[in-house]
Every structure is written in C-alpha cells, then in structure tokens.
Amino acid sequence: MILGIPFIELIETVSILLVCGVIAGFLAGLLGIGGGIIFVPCLTFVFTVFFKVPLDVAVVVATGTSLLCMIPTSISAARAQYKKGNTDIDVIKRWSVTMLIGVACGITISKFYGGAWLTILFGSIMILNSLNTLFRAKAKPAFRSLPGAVGQGIISFCIAFFSCMLGIGGGTLTVPVLNACSEPPHKSVGTSSAVSLFVCVPGALLMIFLNLGSTPALAPIGTFGLVNVLAAICVVPVSYLCAPWGVNVGKSLQPATLKRIFAVALFIISVNMLYKGITFYTNQTAETTPAVQTVND
C-alpha cells in the first residue's frame, strides 16, 4: 500500500494521469483549449474510481486541479502560438481586466455552490459548443468583426466566469466566439491559448488559497484547498512537453478539419460528463425516496 492505495491500483492511476497529460498537452497546442476538457473528466474519473471520492466532491477538486495543471500547458502552447504569429495581442489587452473579474466571480460560485451539478453544466455547455462547431465547420462567420468595447467586455467576462467554474481554461469558449467574429481559425486558436493564461493562473491560485480552510473532508489525499497537487505533479510535465507537438500538427491542417476535430473530441467527452451528473442525481433521488410497500388484504 502506498498513500492508502494498493500498489497495482497506484500504477494504474499514475498511468491514466500520464496519458491524460499527453492528450491534454497535445490538444492544448492543436486546438488552443488549455487541456481542461481532458483534465476535468479524467481527474473526476480517477478521484471517483480509484480514490472513492463522491462525485459532488470529486468534480469540484477536479476543476481546481485542472486549472493548476493548465498553467504550464497554456504557457507552452501560448509561447508556441505567439512565435508562429497566431496571437492577437490587441484582443488580449482589451479582455484582460474583465477576464480577471470573471475569474473572481466564477471561483466564488464554485466555492460556495460547487457540486455534482457542475458536471451537468459542463456537459450541457460543451455539447452545445461542439454541435455548433461541428455543423458550422465551413459556415461563414456570423459577424464581420468583434463588437465594441462593452460587447467585448461582456464576452470576455462570460468566458472567464464559466471557464473557471468548469475548469476548462477559456480556450474552449474563446475559439468559437472568435471564429464567429471573422477571426481566422489559426488566429483564434493562438489567441485562445493566451486567454487560457488569464483564466487558469488566477483561477488556480484562488482555488488553493481562498479555500485552504474549507478543503472537503472526503477530498483525495494531496488536496490543498480545492486543488489536488499530487495529481497535478503527474500530468503537468508530460502535458507541457506535448503542447508544441500539437501546435506543429495543427499548423498543417485545414481550418475546417481543425474545427471538426475540436467538435468531435468535445462532444464525446461532454456526453460522458452529462451522463455522470444526471446519473448521480438520479441515484441520489432513488436512495432518499422511501420504498412503497404494498399491503395485501
């Protein structure tokens, strides 16, 4: 036994986390999504299956851990995208302040109201996102350009707000928004990598330090605040190394192909998360509903 886990199960857990890191890093560079759509489902799975943590606790810790894991991944992807000229610095400057405000609001909601419902929120928003991206892979942009300062402030706030609650970094929501506003696909991906930094860095720090006194009793070992540092140690190195690989592959793909890959990967993961959330509440309702006894005269 190591850390309270049988040796074989520990090896399996570490292996899963390493694979999670490889996939997340590659997708972060390929799609500019920060890796969160991989981290959150995988970490939730590991915490519930191997650490026997209830889903309502596991998903909150997975969200916080995902934000921490995405810091080096996003740095790696953002640097690679910037070197290739794919980052719109003007957008980042205009969005920075409202994104930070959105991060603070999102973390506050997670702190006081987080739970298994986040899996349902994750699945629902991401399914809609994936379907929109898939069926509009070759569609013309809905707008000629980004809106004015107020409109962009609202957009950037919402991206950061929902991203922090879902632990997805920001890229997953930023890419379709920028595409819809006539940004070239590769430019959208590159900019979204930088957006992820404004979400995951302050988000992870707030999840750790603002929650140190309220770490859930059933949280997996190695959890500080709402972040599991042990899991992050396993996935961060490989995800960081694999991000540039994704950038190089993405550069050689057609824009429509890049969109479809993004949509299909997102749809599969989102359906699984939605199913988990609905099943959790269905089982919880069944357990609390008194059995109806039939009395025969």
PDB file of C-alpha atoms in Angstrom:
ATOM      1  CA  MET A   1       0.000   0.000   0.000  1.00  0.00           C
ATOM      2  CA  ILE A   2       1.243   3.483  -0.926  1.00  0.00           C
ATOM      3  CA  LEU A   3      -0.745   6.576   0.122  1.00  0.00           C
ATOM      4  CA  GLY A   4      -3.504   4.221   1.161  1.00  0.00           C
ATOM      5  CA  ILE A   5      -3.799   2.725  -2.351  1.00  0.00           C
ATOM      6  CA  PRO A   6      -2.774  -0.828  -3.381  1.00  0.00           C
ATOM      7  CA  PHE A   7       0.426  -0.762  -5.445  1.00  0.00           C
ATOM      8  CA  ILE A   8      -1.223  -2.096  -8.633  1.00  0.00           C
ATOM      9  CA  GLU A   9      -4.027   0.450  -8.426  1.00  0.00           C
ATOM     10  CA  LEU A  10      -1.495   3.213  -7.834  1.00  0.00           C
ATOM     11  CA  ILE A  11       0.396   2.223 -11.001  1.00  0.00           C
ATOM     12  CA  GLU A  12      -2.874   2.215 -12.944  1.00  0.00           C
ATOM     13  CA  THR A  13      -3.811   5.614 -11.548  1.00  0.00           C
ATOM     14  CA  VAL A  14      -0.452   7.188 -12.414  1.00  0.00           C
ATOM     15  CA  SER A  15      -0.590   5.643 -15.911  1.00  0.00           C
ATOM     16  CA  ILE A  16      -4.041   7.110 -16.522  1.00  0.00           C
ATOM     17  CA  LEU A  17      -2.872  10.518 -15.329  1.00  0.00           C
ATOM     18  CA  LEU A  18       0.183  10.383 -17.604  1.00  0.00           C
ATOM     19  CA  VAL A  19      -1.972   9.509 -20.623  1.00  0.00           C
ATOM     20  CA  CYS A  20      -4.308  12.315 -19.594  1.00  0.00           C
ATOM     21  CA  GLY A  21      -1.347  14.698 -19.622  1.00  0.00           C
ATOM     22  CA  VAL A  22      -0.192  13.585 -23.086  1.00  0.00           C
ATOM     23  CA  ILE A  23      -3.658  14.002 -24.623  1.00  0.00           C
ATOM     24  CA  ALA A  24      -4.331  17.296 -22.860  1.00  0.00           C
ATOM     25  CA  GLY A  25      -0.991  18.800 -23.872  1.00  0.00           C
ATOM     26  CA  PHE A  26      -1.404  17.738 -27.499  1.00  0.00           C
ATOM     27  CA  LEU A  27      -4.961  19.108 -27.707  1.00  0.00           C
ATOM     28  CA  ALA A  28      -3.907  22.334 -25.978  1.00  0.00           C
ATOM     29  CA  GLY A  29      -1.419  23.022 -28.747  1.00  0.00           C
ATOM     30  CA  LEU A  30      -3.621  21.680 -31.550  1.00  0.00           C
ATOM     31  CA  LEU A  31      -6.867  23.396 -30.589  1.00  0.00           C
ATOM     32  CA  GLY A  32      -5.904  26.129 -28.133  1.00  0.00           C
ATOM     33  CA  ILE A  33      -8.227  24.707 -25.465  1.00  0.00           C
ATOM     34  CA  GLY A  34      -5.870  24.662 -22.476  1.00  0.00           C
ATOM     35  CA  GLY A  35      -6.407  20.947 -21.821  1.00  0.00           C
ATOM     36  CA  GLY A  36      -9.297  21.397 -19.394  1.00  0.00           C
ATOM     37  CA  ILE A  37     -11.816  19.393 -21.410  1.00  0.00           C
ATOM     38  CA  ILE A  38      -9.490  16.416 -20.903  1.00  0.00           C
ATOM     39  CA  PHE A  39      -8.287  17.144 -17.368  1.00  0.00           C
ATOM     40  CA  VAL A  40     -11.694  17.590 -15.737  1.00  0.00           C
ATOM     41  CA  PRO A  41     -13.278  14.312 -16.991  1.00  0.00           C
ATOM     42  CA  CYS A  42     -10.106  12.276 -16.423  1.00  0.00           C
ATOM     43  CA  LEU A  43      -9.446  13.644 -12.944  1.00  0.00           C
ATOM     44  CA  THR A  44     -13.097  13.185 -11.995  1.00  0.00           C
ATOM     45  CA  PHE A  45     -12.829   9.563 -13.137  1.00  0.00           C
ATOM     46  CA  VAL A  46      -9.622   8.960 -11.180  1.00  0.00           C
ATOM     47  CA  PHE A  47     -10.929  10.588  -7.998  1.00  0.00           C
ATOM     48  CA  THR A  48     -14.233   8.701  -8.033  1.00  0.00           C
ATOM     49  CA  VAL A  49     -12.992   5.280  -9.171  1.00  0.00           C
ATOM     50  CA  PHE A  50      -9.569   4.964  -7.523  1.00  0.00           C
ATOM     51  CA  PHE A  51      -9.850   7.343  -4.569  1.00  0.00           C
ATOM     52  CA  LYS A  52     -13.529   6.534  -3.895  1.00  0.00           C
ATOM     53  CA  VAL A  53     -14.441  10.220  -3.621  1.00  0.00           C
ATOM     54  CA  PRO A  54     -18.136  11.170  -4.037  1.00  0.00           C
ATOM     55  CA  LEU A  55     -18.867  12.810  -7.389  1.00  0.00           C
ATOM     56  CA  ASP A  56     -20.027  16.092  -5.865  1.00  0.00           C
ATOM     57  CA  VAL A  57     -16.615  16.484  -4.156  1.00  0.00           C
ATOM     58  CA  ALA A  58     -14.556  14.928  -6.969  1.00  0.00           C
ATOM     59  CA  VAL A  59     -15.777  17.298  -9.679  1.00  0.00           C
ATOM     60  CA  VAL A  60     -15.011  20.426  -7.626  1.00  0.00           C
ATOM     61  CA  VAL A  61     -11.473  19.220  -6.812  1.00  0.00           C
ATOM     62  CA  ALA A  62     -11.022  18.115 -10.437  1.00  0.00           C
ATOM     63  CA  THR A  63     -11.997  21.608 -11.570  1.00  0.00           C
ATOM     64  CA  GLY A  64      -9.470  23.294  -9.289  1.00  0.00           C
ATOM     65  CA  THR A  65      -6.762  20.775 -10.163  1.00  0.00           C
ATOM     66  CA  SER A  66      -7.445  21.245 -13.862  1.00  0.00           C
ATOM     67  CA  LEU A  67      -6.815  24.975 -13.578  1.00  0.00           C
ATOM     68  CA  LEU A  68      -3.452  24.309 -11.903  1.00  0.00           C
ATOM     69  CA  CYS A  69      -2.498  21.689 -14.486  1.00  0.00           C
ATOM     70  CA  MET A  70      -3.232  24.074 -17.328  1.00  0.00           C
ATOM     71  CA  ILE A  71      -0.765  26.738 -16.233  1.00  0.00           C
ATOM     72  CA  PRO A  72       2.387  25.172 -17.756  1.00  0.00           C
ATOM     73  CA  THR A  73       0.374  23.680 -20.633  1.00  0.00           C
ATOM     74  CA  SER A  74      -1.079  27.074 -21.522  1.00  0.00           C
ATOM     75  CA  ILE A  75       2.328  28.752 -21.195  1.00  0.00           C
ATOM     76  CA  SER A  76       3.854  26.217 -23.561  1.00  0.00           C
ATOM     77  CA  ALA A  77       1.017  26.468 -26.090  1.00  0.00           C
ATOM     78  CA  ALA A  78       0.804  30.273 -25.869  1.00  0.00           C
ATOM     79  CA  ARG A  79       4.551  30.688 -26.438  1.00  0.00           C
ATOM     80  CA  ALA A  80       4.484  28.350 -29.434  1.00  0.00           C
ATOM     81  CA  GLN A  81       1.441  30.091 -30.938  1.00  0.00           C
ATOM     82  CA  TYR A  82       2.951  33.548 -30.365  1.00  0.00           C
ATOM     83  CA  LYS A  83       6.184  32.555 -32.133  1.00  0.00           C
ATOM     84  CA  LYS A  84       4.104  31.441 -35.134  1.00  0.00           C
ATOM     85  CA  GLY A  85       2.293  34.786 -35.221  1.00  0.00           C
ATOM     86  CA  ASN A  86      -1.091  33.352 -34.258  1.00  0.00           C
ATOM     87  CA  THR A  87      -1.825  35.561 -31.226  1.00  0.00           C
ATOM     88  CA  ASP A  88      -3.966  38.718 -31.417  1.00  0.00           C
ATOM     89  CA  ILE A  89      -2.326  40.825 -28.703  1.00  0.00           C
ATOM     90  CA  ASP A  90      -4.877  43.644 -29.063  1.00  0.00           C
ATOM     91  CA  VAL A  91      -7.692  41.279 -28.090  1.00  0.00           C
ATOM     92  CA  ILE A  92      -5.770  40.096 -25.034  1.00  0.00           C
ATOM     93  CA  LYS A  93      -5.181  43.688 -23.894  1.00  0.00           C
ATOM     94  CA  ARG A  94      -8.852  44.620 -24.281  1.00  0.00           C
ATOM     95  CA  TRP A  95     -10.090  41.487 -22.483  1.00  0.00           C
ATOM     96  CA  SER A  96      -7.590  41.267 -19.616  1.00  0.00           C
ATOM     97  CA  VAL A  97      -9.399  43.251 -16.881  1.00  0.00           C
ATOM     98  CA  THR A  98     -12.888  41.827 -17.462  1.00  0.00           C
ATOM     99  CA  MET A  99     -11.444  38.313 -17.627  1.00  0.00           C
ATOM    100  CA  LEU A 100      -9.886  38.719 -14.187  1.00  0.00           C
ATOM    101  CA  ILE A 101     -13.218  39.932 -12.809  1.00  0.00           C
ATOM    102  CA  GLY A 102     -14.934  36.934 -14.388  1.00  0.00           C
ATOM    103  CA  VAL A 103     -12.392  34.586 -12.804  1.00  0.00           C
ATOM    104  CA  ALA A 104     -13.062  36.003  -9.324  1.00  0.00           C
ATOM    105  CA  CYS A 105     -16.834  35.636  -9.740  1.00  0.00           C
ATOM    106  CA  GLY A 106     -16.576  32.097 -11.108  1.00  0.00           C
ATOM    107  CA  ILE A 107     -14.345  30.913  -8.264  1.00  0.00           C
ATOM    108  CA  THR A 108     -16.715  32.450  -5.712  1.00  0.00           C
ATOM    109  CA  ILE A 109     -19.651  30.477  -7.150  1.00  0.00           C
ATOM    110  CA  SER A 110     -17.609  27.257  -7.121  1.00  0.00           C
ATOM    111  CA  LYS A 111     -16.511  27.834  -3.523  1.00  0.00           C
ATOM    112  CA  PHE A 112     -19.995  28.262  -2.092  1.00  0.00           C
ATOM    113  CA  TYR A 113     -22.209  26.363  -4.523  1.00  0.00           C
ATOM    114  CA  GLY A 114     -19.958  23.823  -6.254  1.00  0.00           C
ATOM    115  CA  GLY A 115     -21.074  20.216  -6.556  1.00  0.00           C
ATOM    116  CA  ALA A 116     -22.082  17.469  -8.959  1.00  0.00           C
ATOM    117  CA  TRP A 117     -24.303  19.933 -10.832  1.00  0.00           C
ATOM    118  CA  LEU A 118     -21.077  21.254 -12.355  1.00  0.00           C
ATOM    119  CA  THR A 119     -20.793  18.024 -14.368  1.00  0.00           C
ATOM    120  CA  ILE A 120     -24.230  18.679 -15.842  1.00  0.00           C
ATOM    121  CA  LEU A 121     -23.288  22.287 -16.587  1.00  0.00           C
ATOM    122  CA  PHE A 122     -20.013  21.129 -18.134  1.00  0.00           C
ATOM    123  CA  GLY A 123     -21.705  18.534 -20.328  1.00  0.00           C
ATOM    124  CA  SER A 124     -24.570  20.782 -21.432  1.00  0.00           C
ATOM    125  CA  ILE A 125     -22.476  23.801 -22.414  1.00  0.00           C
ATOM    126  CA  MET A 126     -19.817  21.721 -24.136  1.00  0.00           C
ATOM    127  CA  ILE A 127     -22.332  19.643 -26.120  1.00  0.00           C
ATOM    128  CA  LEU A 128     -23.913  22.815 -27.494  1.00  0.00           C
ATOM    129  CA  ASN A 129     -20.440  24.167 -28.212  1.00  0.00           C
ATOM    130  CA  SER A 130     -19.357  21.014 -30.048  1.00  0.00           C
ATOM    131  CA  LEU A 131     -22.520  20.779 -32.161  1.00  0.00           C
ATOM    132  CA  ASN A 132     -22.233  24.423 -33.149  1.00  0.00           C
ATOM    133  CA  THR A 133     -18.603  23.937 -34.145  1.00  0.00           C
ATOM    134  CA  LEU A 134     -19.245  20.664 -35.996  1.00  0.00           C
ATOM    135  CA  PHE A 135     -22.166  21.824 -38.121  1.00  0.00           C
ATOM    136  CA  ARG A 136     -20.652  25.224 -38.776  1.00  0.00           C
ATOM    137  CA  ALA A 137     -17.184  23.948 -39.670  1.00  0.00           C
ATOM    138  CA  LYS A 138     -17.406  25.544 -43.146  1.00  0.00           C
ATOM    139  CA  ALA A 139     -20.027  28.159 -42.312  1.00  0.00           C
ATOM    140  CA  LYS A 140     -19.298  31.820 -42.839  1.00  0.00           C
ATOM    141  CA  PRO A 141     -18.668  33.913 -39.715  1.00  0.00           C
ATOM    142  CA  ALA A 142     -21.826  35.332 -38.161  1.00  0.00           C
ATOM    143  CA  PHE A 143     -20.254  38.788 -37.716  1.00  0.00           C
ATOM    144  CA  ARG A 144     -17.756  40.841 -39.664  1.00  0.00           C
ATOM    145  CA  SER A 145     -15.725  41.721 -36.600  1.00  0.00           C
ATOM    146  CA  LEU A 146     -15.733  41.695 -32.819  1.00  0.00           C
ATOM    147  CA  PRO A 147     -18.264  44.033 -31.129  1.00  0.00           C
ATOM    148  CA  GLY A 148     -17.344  47.283 -29.379  1.00  0.00           C
ATOM    149  CA  ALA A 149     -15.680  47.688 -26.002  1.00  0.00           C
ATOM    150  CA  VAL A 150     -18.825  46.945 -23.974  1.00  0.00           C
ATOM    151  CA  GLY A 151     -19.695  43.879 -26.021  1.00  0.00           C
ATOM    152  CA  GLN A 152     -16.165  42.506 -25.771  1.00  0.00           C
ATOM    153  CA  GLY A 153     -16.177  43.171 -22.032  1.00  0.00           C
ATOM    154  CA  ILE A 154     -19.320  41.067 -21.620  1.00  0.00           C
ATOM    155  CA  ILE A 155     -17.922  38.301 -23.833  1.00  0.00           C
ATOM    156  CA  SER A 156     -14.584  38.118 -22.009  1.00  0.00           C
ATOM    157  CA  PHE A 157     -16.276  38.202 -18.587  1.00  0.00           C
ATOM    158  CA  CYS A 158     -18.593  35.312 -19.515  1.00  0.00           C
ATOM    159  CA  ILE A 159     -15.741  33.262 -20.977  1.00  0.00           C
ATOM    160  CA  ALA A 160     -13.677  33.619 -17.791  1.00  0.00           C
ATOM    161  CA  PHE A 161     -16.678  33.158 -15.477  1.00  0.00           C
ATOM    162  CA  PHE A 162     -17.879  29.880 -16.978  1.00  0.00           C
ATOM    163  CA  SER A 163     -14.364  28.605 -17.693  1.00  0.00           C
ATOM    164  CA  CYS A 164     -13.333  28.845 -14.038  1.00  0.00           C
ATOM    165  CA  MET A 165     -16.443  27.031 -12.845  1.00  0.00           C
ATOM    166  CA  LEU A 166     -15.877  24.304 -15.428  1.00  0.00           C
ATOM    167  CA  GLY A 167     -12.076  24.155 -15.116  1.00  0.00           C
ATOM    168  CA  ILE A 168     -11.589  24.499 -18.857  1.00  0.00           C
ATOM    169  CA  GLY A 169      -9.166  27.403 -19.116  1.00  0.00           C
ATOM    170  CA  GLY A 170     -11.085  29.562 -21.598  1.00  0.00           C
ATOM    171  CA  GLY A 171      -9.940  28.302 -24.982  1.00  0.00           C
ATOM    172  CA  THR A 172     -12.942  26.039 -25.480  1.00  0.00           C
ATOM    173  CA  LEU A 173     -15.274  29.035 -25.402  1.00  0.00           C
ATOM    174  CA  THR A 174     -12.902  31.564 -26.969  1.00  0.00           C
ATOM    175  CA  VAL A 175     -12.288  29.680 -30.237  1.00  0.00           C
ATOM    176  CA  PRO A 176     -15.920  29.571 -31.450  1.00  0.00           C
ATOM    177  CA  VAL A 177     -16.511  33.189 -30.362  1.00  0.00           C
ATOM    178  CA  LEU A 178     -13.529  34.488 -32.318  1.00  0.00           C
ATOM    179  CA  ASN A 179     -14.386  32.313 -35.322  1.00  0.00           C
ATOM    180  CA  ALA A 180     -17.926  33.714 -35.322  1.00  0.00           C
ATOM    181  CA  CYS A 181     -16.440  37.229 -35.384  1.00  0.00           C
ATOM    182  CA  SER A 182     -14.361  36.608 -38.519  1.00  0.00           C
ATOM    183  CA  GLU A 183     -11.051  35.792 -36.837  1.00  0.00           C
ATOM    184  CA  PRO A 184      -9.096  33.210 -38.886  1.00  0.00           C
ATOM    185  CA  PRO A 185      -9.202  29.732 -37.246  1.00  0.00           C
ATOM    186  CA  HIS A 186      -5.467  29.577 -36.539  1.00  0.00           C
ATOM    187  CA  LYS A 187      -5.549  33.123 -35.126  1.00  0.00           C
ATOM    188  CA  SER A 188      -8.497  32.130 -32.923  1.00  0.00           C
ATOM    189  CA  VAL A 189      -6.619  29.116 -31.605  1.00  0.00           C
ATOM    190  CA  GLY A 190      -3.460  31.113 -30.918  1.00  0.00           C
ATOM    191  CA  THR A 191      -5.325  33.889 -29.113  1.00  0.00           C
ATOM    192  CA  SER A 192      -7.311  31.401 -27.058  1.00  0.00           C
ATOM    193  CA  SER A 193      -4.072  29.909 -25.749  1.00  0.00           C
ATOM    194  CA  ALA A 194      -3.182  33.301 -24.281  1.00  0.00           C
ATOM    195  CA  VAL A 195      -6.720  33.716 -22.919  1.00  0.00           C
ATOM    196  CA  SER A 196      -6.251  30.450 -21.008  1.00  0.00           C
ATOM    197  CA  LEU A 197      -3.393  32.017 -19.060  1.00  0.00           C
ATOM    198  CA  PHE A 198      -5.661  34.803 -17.786  1.00  0.00           C
ATOM    199  CA  VAL A 199      -8.120  32.170 -16.587  1.00  0.00           C
ATOM    200  CA  CYS A 200      -6.042  29.321 -15.182  1.00  0.00           C
ATOM    201  CA  VAL A 201      -3.308  31.264 -13.336  1.00  0.00           C
ATOM    202  CA  PRO A 202      -5.520  33.464 -11.105  1.00  0.00           C
ATOM    203  CA  GLY A 203      -8.179  30.737 -11.008  1.00  0.00           C
ATOM    204  CA  ALA A 204      -5.813  28.088  -9.645  1.00  0.00           C
ATOM    205  CA  LEU A 205      -4.322  30.449  -7.060  1.00  0.00           C
ATOM    206  CA  LEU A 206      -7.764  31.431  -5.798  1.00  0.00           C
ATOM    207  CA  MET A 207      -8.880  27.790  -5.640  1.00  0.00           C
ATOM    208  CA  ILE A 208      -5.867  26.976  -3.440  1.00  0.00           C
ATOM    209  CA  PHE A 209      -5.504  29.939  -1.119  1.00  0.00           C
ATOM    210  CA  LEU A 210      -9.107  31.062  -0.713  1.00  0.00           C
ATOM    211  CA  ASN A 211     -10.204  27.535   0.144  1.00  0.00           C
ATOM    212  CA  LEU A 212      -7.367  26.291   2.381  1.00  0.00           C
ATOM    213  CA  GLY A 213      -9.631  26.328   5.418  1.00  0.00           C
ATOM    214  CA  SER A 214     -12.508  24.609   3.651  1.00  0.00           C
ATOM    215  CA  THR A 215     -10.905  21.569   2.000  1.00  0.00           C
ATOM    216  CA  PRO A 216     -13.647  18.904   1.709  1.00  0.00           C
ATOM    217  CA  ALA A 217     -13.260  16.115   4.283  1.00  0.00           C
ATOM    218  CA  LEU A 218     -13.637  13.441   1.594  1.00  0.00           C
ATOM    219  CA  ALA A 219     -11.171  15.031  -0.829  1.00  0.00           C
ATOM    220  CA  PRO A 220      -8.392  12.741  -2.158  1.00  0.00           C
ATOM    221  CA  ILE A 221      -5.012  12.764  -0.423  1.00  0.00           C
ATOM    222  CA  GLY A 222      -2.739  15.605  -1.530  1.00  0.00           C
ATOM    223  CA  THR A 223      -5.564  18.129  -1.801  1.00  0.00           C
ATOM    224  CA  PHE A 224      -4.909  21.721  -0.720  1.00  0.00           C
ATOM    225  CA  GLY A 225      -7.918  23.985  -0.775  1.00  0.00           C
ATOM    226  CA  LEU A 226      -9.765  22.692  -3.835  1.00  0.00           C
ATOM    227  CA  VAL A 227      -6.668  21.588  -5.770  1.00  0.00           C
ATOM    228  CA  ASN A 228      -5.056  18.139  -5.737  1.00  0.00           C
ATOM    229  CA  VAL A 229      -1.342  18.805  -6.069  1.00  0.00           C
ATOM    230  CA  LEU A 230      -0.346  15.116  -6.362  1.00  0.00           C
ATOM    231  CA  ALA A 231      -2.454  14.660  -9.483  1.00  0.00           C
ATOM    232  CA  ALA A 232      -1.051  17.856 -10.964  1.00  0.00           C
ATOM    233  CA  ILE A 233       2.514  16.625 -10.434  1.00  0.00           C
ATOM    234  CA  CYS A 234       1.732  13.544 -12.544  1.00  0.00           C
ATOM    235  CA  VAL A 235       0.114  15.260 -15.518  1.00  0.00           C
ATOM    236  CA  VAL A 236       1.848  18.637 -15.766  1.00  0.00           C
ATOM    237  CA  PRO A 237       5.303  17.595 -17.089  1.00  0.00           C
ATOM    238  CA  VAL A 238       4.024  15.465 -19.971  1.00  0.00           C
ATOM    239  CA  SER A 239       1.291  17.949 -20.923  1.00  0.00           C
ATOM    240  CA  TYR A 240       3.858  20.750 -21.076  1.00  0.00           C
ATOM    241  CA  LEU A 241       6.143  18.733 -23.352  1.00  0.00           C
ATOM    242  CA  CYS A 242       3.329  17.658 -25.693  1.00  0.00           C
ATOM    243  CA  ALA A 243       1.775  21.102 -26.306  1.00  0.00           C
ATOM    244  CA  PRO A 244       4.291  22.203 -29.016  1.00  0.00           C
ATOM    245  CA  TRP A 245       3.682  18.888 -30.782  1.00  0.00           C
ATOM    246  CA  GLY A 246       0.000  19.785 -31.096  1.00  0.00           C
ATOM    247  CA  VAL A 247       0.864  23.262 -32.414  1.00  0.00           C
ATOM    248  CA  ASN A 248       3.027  21.807 -35.181  1.00  0.00           C
ATOM    249  CA  VAL A 249       0.362  19.309 -36.225  1.00  0.00           C
ATOM    250  CA  GLY A 250      -2.355  21.980 -36.189  1.00  0.00           C
ATOM    251  CA  LYS A 251      -0.350  24.247 -38.480  1.00  0.00           C
ATOM    252  CA  SER A 252      -0.534  21.642 -41.262  1.00  0.00           C
ATOM    253  CA  LEU A 253      -4.307  21.045 -41.025  1.00  0.00           C
ATOM    254  CA  GLN A 254      -7.063  22.747 -42.989  1.00  0.00           C
ATOM    255  CA  PRO A 255      -9.224  25.132 -40.887  1.00  0.00           C
ATOM    256  CA  ALA A 256     -12.412  23.060 -41.403  1.00  0.00           C
ATOM    257  CA  THR A 257     -10.579  19.881 -40.367  1.00  0.00           C
ATOM    258  CA  LEU A 258      -9.277  21.595 -37.245  1.00  0.00           C
ATOM    259  CA  LYS A 259     -12.825  22.638 -36.306  1.00  0.00           C
ATOM    260  CA  ARG A 260     -14.217  19.131 -36.795  1.00  0.00           C
ATOM    261  CA  ILE A 261     -11.520  17.536 -34.638  1.00  0.00           C
ATOM    262  CA  PHE A 262     -12.285  20.065 -31.930  1.00  0.00           C
ATOM    263  CA  ALA A 263     -16.035  19.392 -32.156  1.00  0.00           C
ATOM    264  CA  VAL A 264     -15.907  15.578 -32.130  1.00  0.00           C
ATOM    265  CA  ALA A 265     -13.470  15.388 -29.203  1.00  0.00           C
ATOM    266  CA  LEU A 266     -15.555  17.860 -27.245  1.00  0.00           C
ATOM    267  CA  PHE A 267     -18.855  16.082 -27.950  1.00  0.00           C
ATOM    268  CA  ILE A 268     -17.656  12.666 -26.771  1.00  0.00           C
ATOM    269  CA  ILE A 269     -16.238  13.994 -23.523  1.00  0.00           C
ATOM    270  CA  SER A 270     -19.249  16.222 -22.830  1.00  0.00           C
ATOM    271  CA  VAL A 271     -21.800  13.439 -23.246  1.00  0.00           C
ATOM    272  CA  ASN A 272     -19.888  11.330 -20.733  1.00  0.00           C
ATOM    273  CA  MET A 273     -19.818  14.153 -18.169  1.00  0.00           C
ATOM    274  CA  LEU A 274     -23.512  14.927 -18.639  1.00  0.00           C
ATOM    275  CA  TYR A 275     -24.360  11.259 -18.145  1.00  0.00           C
ATOM    276  CA  LYS A 276     -22.339  11.123 -14.924  1.00  0.00           C
ATOM    277  CA  GLY A 277     -24.057  14.186 -13.499  1.00  0.00           C
ATOM    278  CA  ILE A 278     -27.569  13.007 -14.329  1.00  0.00           C
ATOM    279  CA  THR A 279     -26.856   9.503 -13.013  1.00  0.00           C
ATOM    280  CA  PHE A 280     -25.523  10.917  -9.729  1.00  0.00           C
ATOM    281  CA  TYR A 281     -28.684  12.877  -9.025  1.00  0.00           C
ATOM    282  CA  THR A 282     -30.918  10.043 -10.230  1.00  0.00           C
ATOM    283  CA  ASN A 283     -29.279   7.600  -7.823  1.00  0.00           C
ATOM    284  CA  GLN A 284     -29.359  10.166  -5.021  1.00  0.00           C
ATOM    285  CA  THR A 285     -33.090  10.679  -5.518  1.00  0.00           C
ATOM    286  CA  ALA A 286     -33.702   6.927  -5.576  1.00  0.00           C
ATOM    287  CA  GLU A 287     -31.812   6.472  -2.293  1.00  0.00           C
ATOM    288  CA  THR A 288     -33.756   9.197  -0.490  1.00  0.00           C
ATOM    289  CA  THR A 289     -37.191   8.152  -1.791  1.00  0.00           C
ATOM    290  CA  PRO A 290     -38.974   5.841   0.705  1.00  0.00           C
ATOM    291  CA  ALA A 291     -39.852   2.460  -0.683  1.00  0.00           C
ATOM    292  CA  VAL A 292     -43.551   1.999  -1.367  1.00  0.00           C
ATOM    293  CA  GLN A 293     -44.854  -1.068   0.331  1.00  0.00           C
ATOM    294  CA  THR A 294     -47.829  -2.906  -0.979  1.00  0.00           C
ATOM    295  CA  VAL A 295     -50.119  -4.325   1.698  1.00  0.00           C
ATOM    296  CA  ASN A 296     -52.240  -7.291   0.690  1.00  0.00           C
ATOM    297  CA  ASP A 297     -55.522  -7.677   2.498  1.00  0.00           C
TER     298      ASP A 297
END
